[in-house]
Amino acid sequence: MEFAELIKTPRADNVVLHRPFYPAVEGTLCLTGHHLILSSRRQDNAEELWLLHSNIDSIEKRFVGSLGTIIIKCKDLRIIQLDIPGMEECLNIASSIEALSTLDSVTLMYPFFYRPMFEVVEDGWHSFLPEREFELLSSVTNEWRLSYVNKEFSVCPSYPPAVTVPKSIDDEALRRVATFRHGGRFPVLSYYHKKNGMVMMRSSQPLTGTNGRRCKEDSALINATLRAGKRGYIIDTGGGFEQEVQYPQYNILQESLIKLVEACNDQSHNMDRWLSKLEASNWLTHIKEILTAACLAAQCIDREGASVLVHGTEGTDSTLQITSLAQIILDPRCRTIRGFEALVEREWLQAGHPFQLRCAQSAYSNSKQKWESPVFFLFLDCVWQILRQFPCSFEFNEHFLIMLFEHAYASQFGTFLGNNESERYKLKLSQKTMSLWSWVNQPEELSKFKNPLFEANSLVIWPSVAPQSLQLWEGVFLRWNRSSKFLDEAYEEMNNIIEYNKELQAKVNALRRQLAELETDDGMQESS
Amino acid sequence: NGTLYLTATHLIYVDASAEVRKETWILHHHIASVEKLPLTTSGCPLLIHCKNFRVAHFVIGHERDCHEVYTSLLKLSQPVKPEELYAFSYNPKMPKDSREIGWKLIDLKVDYQRMGIPNDFWEITDANKDYEVCNTYPPEIVVPKAANKATVLGSAKFRSRGRIPVLSYLYKENNAAICRCSQPLSGFSARCLEDEQMLQAIRQANPGSPFMYVVDTRPKLNAMANRAAGKGYENEDNYDNIHFKFIGIENIHVMRSSLQKLLEVCETKSPSMSDFLTGLENSGWLRHIKAVMDAGVFLAKAVKEEKASVLVHCSDGWDRTAQVCSLASLLLDPFYRTFKGLMVLIEKEWIAMGHKFSHRCGHLDGDLKEVSPVFTQFTECVWQLMQQFPCAFEFNERFLLEIHDHVYSCQFGNFLGTCYREREALKIFEKTHSLWPFLLQKKQEFRNPLYKGFTAYKELKPNTLPFSFQFWCGMYNRFDKGMHPKQCVLDHLLNCMSQKMKLEDNATDLENVSPRSKSTLESFCFKEKRALPNS
């Protein structure tokens, strides 16, 4: 298919753009295969809009006489408006945007066309291979092995080719356990707690059915993770939500997001209405629940010295929220930029969170499909909550989390395409697209995401889950509704204070060194 | 497990189980209520609620001991006579003259001078020196020059408790003024020529504007109800060129019960998110905070953008009026966002103008219906502004909390009594200490490291959409340390500031090493530079 077929009106003049924080601007609108571009033809280019079609969540059109208006709601929650003279042009453009923002085929997505303007120093597709993660594990314990039982994706389609399992369990047993678990997601290692050797495993729910079917290999696998005489815990995240069969948890989350964003965008609310809408959205309730479950898992491991198996129904959504948040609580490495990227790779991408399904639509979705859900978004919000409570313990700042949120929904990079490693492999993403990490990990990009307050903290960090301690993530939810000018200035000021101190310290150190060298010089001269 | 001590001024609890000796000091004046709860197997529980929102729960082994502690605390926390207040016994061993100088630290005349008063339109008069005009105003007040003695006295007869219109703040750049007073005794039809002249004089003191606003901060219904009692609000037809406006801020009773509900929510043991948010909404607290903020913003906008003077009142003009006027000043003038400025603002709009601290804070055993968190709300409004403008204030959150503590502590004379006249009678200037020098001594811990200085921001235009208001955990759950961020950015940055000074000293010292070695240092640097191309 040619994009040109979808673009009936590639260009319209005298289009007026309205968007948050900028005065309306008139210019020429151009549609390309992947972008909506508005150019005001001013000298400074400051007025230009480049919007990825894949960032468009929904559009609405209105007409007053022959003046058409298209309201574009983006997945990053921004809302913009285009006034287009001429009914036909407007209709054409609207239908093109609609078609281009909902392309069926992944291979037509922008990452397959994007040509980077930067030189790739480190190919992100190879930055976080399971083998490297396993090497790290092997340096502290030899009780685990890397199994390639799934190398053809035949045992579990949503698992990566290599998974970490107890040494004592052979591949044959794994195959049998896989038939006993939903989607073949047999228990695998998620996290090894160096401090006491306890582990966190994750899987999908067992297929016990009504006849109380059991699987001795499954029990053997779980038992293999326990120390002699030690208890283990199973945290079932499906539990409370499974009664509502038609509405799995991820669908409840989607509804919650839609309600929250609606509340944030309606500026006519009085205080009571705002608080009641905030409450009714349940978003913060979900934040509290997931954080509580993550704390529980972390507590079992660190405080009780017990190993934990976490599973939900499919083990691809709330399970991953909990295992990854528990690791942020327990493992200082996950609070570094590299470590967090590795966590996203390990516990989300390779673990088979279906990004393409879940992030197909965001808060303005009106689709009847039931698989969109802000599962990863909620996870990022939870990380933000912990970051807010431990502002000095993370190497990255809020912008890093917002950047990941944006790229999970719409990106020029291939990282979040596909639903699992198997799909990514078939799409040949690592050859045909650029990895997000290749771009992020360049020093000049990284500097934007570094938290000036960071001081490596090797401790376990226990967040508070009291309602008073949890807040609306303003940086995302109010981003387009209120100016952040003064908050940005404060961040800048904080950065300056810390940077200046570092420079001063360096200067003092240099002076001291020079003085010391002088003194030895003097000593030598005198003695000579 | 620990020991409880009662002293003349404090309840002290020493935790014996802790590795490090841990002491909790509670000032008797801070105790709002003491409750004896039903006996349990471990002893007799005693629940203490404090005015600074600390909640202390003790279990005392023997019922008799518990009862004795209970009755002692009841007595100690509700002094009957003003002389029993801590301020009269507080003795920081300070020379007499530094105590006296302390009281002179804040001079309101200097602030009026800063605004350019006296000038062609305004004058500072001692018209009230014998409290002839109004016994809850200070002896010196600022009124329009055009208002003669007859006008002042005439207007006083037409204003509730003689609280005539006086100047609160003059915006020097355009001559628009914020003035304040109490409600007129207009009833259904009464009018007063002198009062009308007074308002005309205020309006004419701002020649740039053809009109002035009269803002009644009460809900319209309340104001109308007052007419039946011979009070009420200005009739637009009787006054030349006034724009009359209601801004519905609720009265002290509504605020008291709102805070009560808020505190119940804060105290709930492990509430769900829904419980908390629903409770927060039902308390109405943030709605009231927003109402006060909206009013302050309205005033600031009228003065700055419409260049119009504003006369503000509520019923008596000492609660809502104080909140709104001081907030507007804070929005308009960066001086009030400094240490000294906030002190001046509190002295001017609250202490001098007769906010009844003694009654609102329940300093003495008295009418509980007079107690209301009016000043707490103002403090919170300042905090909400600090959240939106983190670089605009010289002080940090702790400064606000410390002031709030001392409004209730009665350790210093500033907040005793209800008005200037009462404080004079109590001889607070002779017998007690002023809070302000005490706070300035601790300036380092109260400063805001992000403060960008006096000139960085002029007027503040806060966002007052509901989502811009946050629950102030640092105030209402202040003593629940577990709920606060576990790492404190403020501490980190304060540390940076003190480190910075040390490092700068270090660097200067090192740069100023003896001239001989300095010259060698220079030649050394030179050597190094020369060496570079070869390396």
mmCIF file of C-alpha atoms in Angstrom, chain A residues 263-279 282 284-285 288 388-394 452-453 455 457 461-464 466-472 474 478 481-483 485-487 489-490 493-494 497-498 500-501 504-505 507-509 511-512 514-515 517-518 521-522 525-526, chain B residues 265-268 270-278 280-281 284 286-287 290 387-391 449-452 457 461 463 465-471 473 477 482-489 492-493 495-497 499-501 503-504 506-508 510-511 513 516-518 520-522 524-525 527-528:
data_model
loop_
_atom_site.group_PDB
_atom_site.id
_atom_site.type_symbol
_atom_site.label_atom_id
_atom_site.label_comp_id
_atom_site.label_asym_id
_atom_site.label_seq_id
_atom_site.Cartn_x
_atom_site.Cartn_y
_atom_site.Cartn_z
ATOM 1 C CA ALA A 263 -11.317 15.229 35.104
ATOM 2 C CA CYS A 264 -7.936 16.896 34.580
ATOM 3 C CA ASN A 265 -9.025 18.463 31.296
ATOM 4 C CA ASP A 266 -12.286 19.928 32.515
ATOM 5 C CA GLN A 267 -11.377 23.336 33.836
ATOM 6 C CA SER A 268 -14.936 24.225 34.739
ATOM 7 C CA HIS A 269 -14.927 21.996 37.795
ATOM 8 C CA ASN A 270 -15.216 23.509 41.219
ATOM 9 C CA MET A 271 -13.169 22.055 44.064
ATOM 10 C CA ASP A 272 -15.755 19.508 45.195
ATOM 11 C CA ARG A 273 -16.391 18.250 41.706
ATOM 12 C CA TRP A 274 -12.655 17.964 40.995
ATOM 13 C CA LEU A 275 -11.976 15.959 44.144
ATOM 14 C CA SER A 276 -14.965 13.762 43.549
ATOM 15 C CA LYS A 277 -13.904 13.086 39.940
ATOM 16 C CA LEU A 278 -10.358 12.405 41.046
ATOM 17 C CA GLU A 279 -11.699 9.916 43.545
ATOM 18 C CA ASN A 282 -9.799 5.342 40.969
ATOM 19 C CA LEU A 284 -4.763 6.734 42.719
ATOM 20 C CA THR A 285 -6.492 3.715 44.234
ATOM 21 C CA LYS A 288 -1.896 2.480 46.031
ATOM 22 C CA ARG A 388 9.041 11.678 44.886
ATOM 23 C CA GLN A 389 9.479 9.999 48.244
ATOM 24 C CA PHE A 390 13.156 9.236 47.676
ATOM 25 C CA PRO A 391 14.278 12.189 45.580
ATOM 26 C CA CYS A 392 17.987 11.462 46.094
ATOM 27 C CA SER A 393 17.977 7.728 45.389
ATOM 28 C CA PHE A 394 17.365 7.712 41.656
ATOM 29 C CA PRO A 452 21.099 16.282 40.100
ATOM 30 C CA LEU A 453 20.211 15.100 43.604
ATOM 31 C CA GLU A 455 23.575 9.982 45.634
ATOM 32 C CA ASN A 457 21.931 4.593 48.025
ATOM 33 C CA ILE A 461 13.765 1.911 50.031
ATOM 34 C CA TRP A 462 10.311 1.484 51.521
ATOM 35 C CA PRO A 463 7.775 3.880 50.082
ATOM 36 C CA SER A 464 4.760 5.012 52.072
ATOM 37 C CA ALA A 466 -0.696 6.183 52.805
ATOM 38 C CA PRO A 467 -3.103 8.265 50.693
ATOM 39 C CA GLN A 468 -1.439 11.406 52.070
ATOM 40 C CA SER A 469 1.853 10.230 50.546
ATOM 41 C CA LEU A 470 0.538 9.608 47.035
ATOM 42 C CA GLN A 471 -0.098 12.406 44.598
ATOM 43 C CA LEU A 472 -1.429 13.069 41.180
ATOM 44 C CA GLU A 474 1.239 16.536 37.648
ATOM 45 C CA LEU A 478 -1.512 18.430 34.189
ATOM 46 C CA ASN A 481 -3.343 22.135 31.479
ATOM 47 C CA ARG A 482 -1.122 24.437 33.449
ATOM 48 C CA SER A 483 2.161 26.153 32.827
ATOM 49 C CA LYS A 485 7.334 27.597 33.967
ATOM 50 C CA PHE A 486 7.949 28.256 37.646
ATOM 51 C CA LEU A 487 8.506 24.617 38.499
ATOM 52 C CA GLU A 489 12.780 27.373 36.937
ATOM 53 C CA ALA A 490 13.012 25.761 40.357
ATOM 54 C CA GLU A 493 17.910 26.590 40.090
ATOM 55 C CA MET A 494 18.386 23.375 42.035
ATOM 56 C CA ILE A 497 23.199 25.093 43.061
ATOM 57 C CA ILE A 498 24.440 21.520 42.907
ATOM 58 C CA TYR A 500 28.183 25.124 41.237
ATOM 59 C CA ASN A 501 29.101 23.181 44.357
ATOM 60 C CA LEU A 504 33.804 24.631 43.558
ATOM 61 C CA GLN A 505 34.823 21.294 44.998
ATOM 62 C CA LYS A 507 38.501 23.883 42.032
ATOM 63 C CA VAL A 508 39.424 23.438 45.696
ATOM 64 C CA ASN A 509 40.769 19.962 44.981
ATOM 65 C CA LEU A 511 44.230 24.101 44.162
ATOM 66 C CA ARG A 512 45.107 21.691 46.958
ATOM 67 C CA GLN A 514 48.826 22.252 43.046
ATOM 68 C CA LEU A 515 49.801 23.459 46.465
ATOM 69 C CA GLU A 517 52.965 19.638 44.368
ATOM 70 C CA LEU A 518 54.496 23.048 44.951
ATOM 71 C CA ASP A 521 58.829 21.018 44.505
ATOM 72 C CA ASP A 522 60.017 23.502 47.106
ATOM 73 C CA GLN A 525 64.709 22.675 45.474
ATOM 74 C CA GLU A 526 65.791 23.239 49.024
ATOM 75 C CA VAL B 265 -9.732 12.279 57.829
ATOM 76 C CA CYS B 266 -6.035 12.831 58.566
ATOM 77 C CA GLU B 267 -6.288 10.761 61.716
ATOM 78 C CA THR B 268 -8.110 7.812 60.182
ATOM 79 C CA SER B 270 -4.977 3.227 57.214
ATOM 80 C CA PRO B 271 -7.737 4.753 55.110
ATOM 81 C CA SER B 272 -8.301 3.683 51.529
ATOM 82 C CA MET B 273 -7.599 6.189 48.786
ATOM 83 C CA SER B 274 -11.351 6.618 48.339
ATOM 84 C CA ASP B 275 -11.912 7.219 52.058
ATOM 85 C CA PHE B 276 -9.237 9.863 52.029
ATOM 86 C CA LEU B 277 -10.302 11.713 48.889
ATOM 87 C CA THR B 278 -13.974 11.552 49.797
ATOM 88 C CA LEU B 280 -11.012 15.571 51.892
ATOM 89 C CA GLU B 281 -13.847 16.622 49.624
ATOM 90 C CA GLY B 284 -14.649 21.346 52.269
ATOM 91 C CA LEU B 286 -9.618 22.954 50.070
ATOM 92 C CA ARG B 287 -12.767 24.631 48.790
ATOM 93 C CA LYS B 290 -9.457 28.185 47.187
ATOM 94 C CA GLN B 387 4.235 25.157 45.767
ATOM 95 C CA GLN B 388 3.431 27.073 42.616
ATOM 96 C CA PHE B 389 6.339 29.508 42.874
ATOM 97 C CA PRO B 390 9.201 27.622 44.513
ATOM 98 C CA CYS B 391 11.773 30.361 43.802
ATOM 99 C CA PRO B 449 17.774 27.706 48.886
ATOM 100 C CA LEU B 450 15.875 28.166 45.632
ATOM 101 C CA TYR B 451 14.991 31.801 46.345
ATOM 102 C CA LYS B 452 15.931 33.900 43.358
ATOM 103 C CA TYR B 457 9.390 37.953 40.359
ATOM 104 C CA LYS B 461 -0.437 35.244 39.349
ATOM 105 C CA ASN B 463 -3.326 29.284 39.052
ATOM 106 C CA LEU B 465 -8.021 25.898 39.251
ATOM 107 C CA PRO B 466 -8.915 23.172 41.756
ATOM 108 C CA PHE B 467 -6.098 20.857 40.672
ATOM 109 C CA SER B 468 -3.554 23.522 41.642
ATOM 110 C CA PHE B 469 -4.327 23.053 45.323
ATOM 111 C CA GLN B 470 -2.614 20.274 47.215
ATOM 112 C CA PHE B 471 -3.320 18.686 50.533
ATOM 113 C CA CYS B 473 0.626 16.876 54.527
ATOM 114 C CA ASN B 477 -0.015 15.174 59.146
ATOM 115 C CA GLY B 482 6.222 7.982 57.849
ATOM 116 C CA MET B 483 3.996 9.792 55.384
ATOM 117 C CA HIS B 484 6.565 12.370 54.346
ATOM 118 C CA PRO B 485 9.189 11.924 51.646
ATOM 119 C CA LYS B 486 11.986 9.869 53.172
ATOM 120 C CA GLN B 487 14.664 12.057 51.689
ATOM 121 C CA CYS B 488 14.309 15.784 52.007
ATOM 122 C CA VAL B 489 15.309 17.968 49.069
ATOM 123 C CA HIS B 492 19.956 18.467 50.814
ATOM 124 C CA LEU B 493 19.969 21.961 49.335
ATOM 125 C CA ASN B 495 23.495 21.436 53.109
ATOM 126 C CA CYS B 496 24.724 22.528 49.713
ATOM 127 C CA MET B 497 24.410 26.148 50.781
ATOM 128 C CA GLN B 499 29.003 23.582 51.986
ATOM 129 C CA LYS B 500 29.219 26.261 49.359
ATOM 130 C CA MET B 501 30.288 28.850 51.906
ATOM 131 C CA LEU B 503 34.246 25.721 49.815
ATOM 132 C CA GLU B 504 34.354 29.360 48.802
ATOM 133 C CA ASN B 506 38.642 27.243 51.171
ATOM 134 C CA ALA B 507 39.211 28.393 47.630
ATOM 135 C CA THR B 508 40.011 31.949 48.703
ATOM 136 C CA LEU B 510 44.164 28.485 48.914
ATOM 137 C CA GLU B 511 44.372 31.262 46.348
ATOM 138 C CA VAL B 513 48.672 31.427 50.006
ATOM 139 C CA ARG B 516 56.127 33.585 47.437
ATOM 140 C CA SER B 517 54.332 30.337 46.863
ATOM 141 C CA LYS B 518 51.713 32.239 44.877
ATOM 142 C CA THR B 520 55.684 29.873 42.307
ATOM 143 C CA LEU B 521 52.132 28.696 41.789
ATOM 144 C CA GLU B 522 51.825 31.039 38.835
ATOM 145 C CA PHE B 524 54.037 26.394 38.017
ATOM 146 C CA CYS B 525 50.866 26.933 36.071
ATOM 147 C CA LYS B 527 55.275 25.612 33.296
ATOM 148 C CA GLU B 528 52.347 23.322 33.008
#
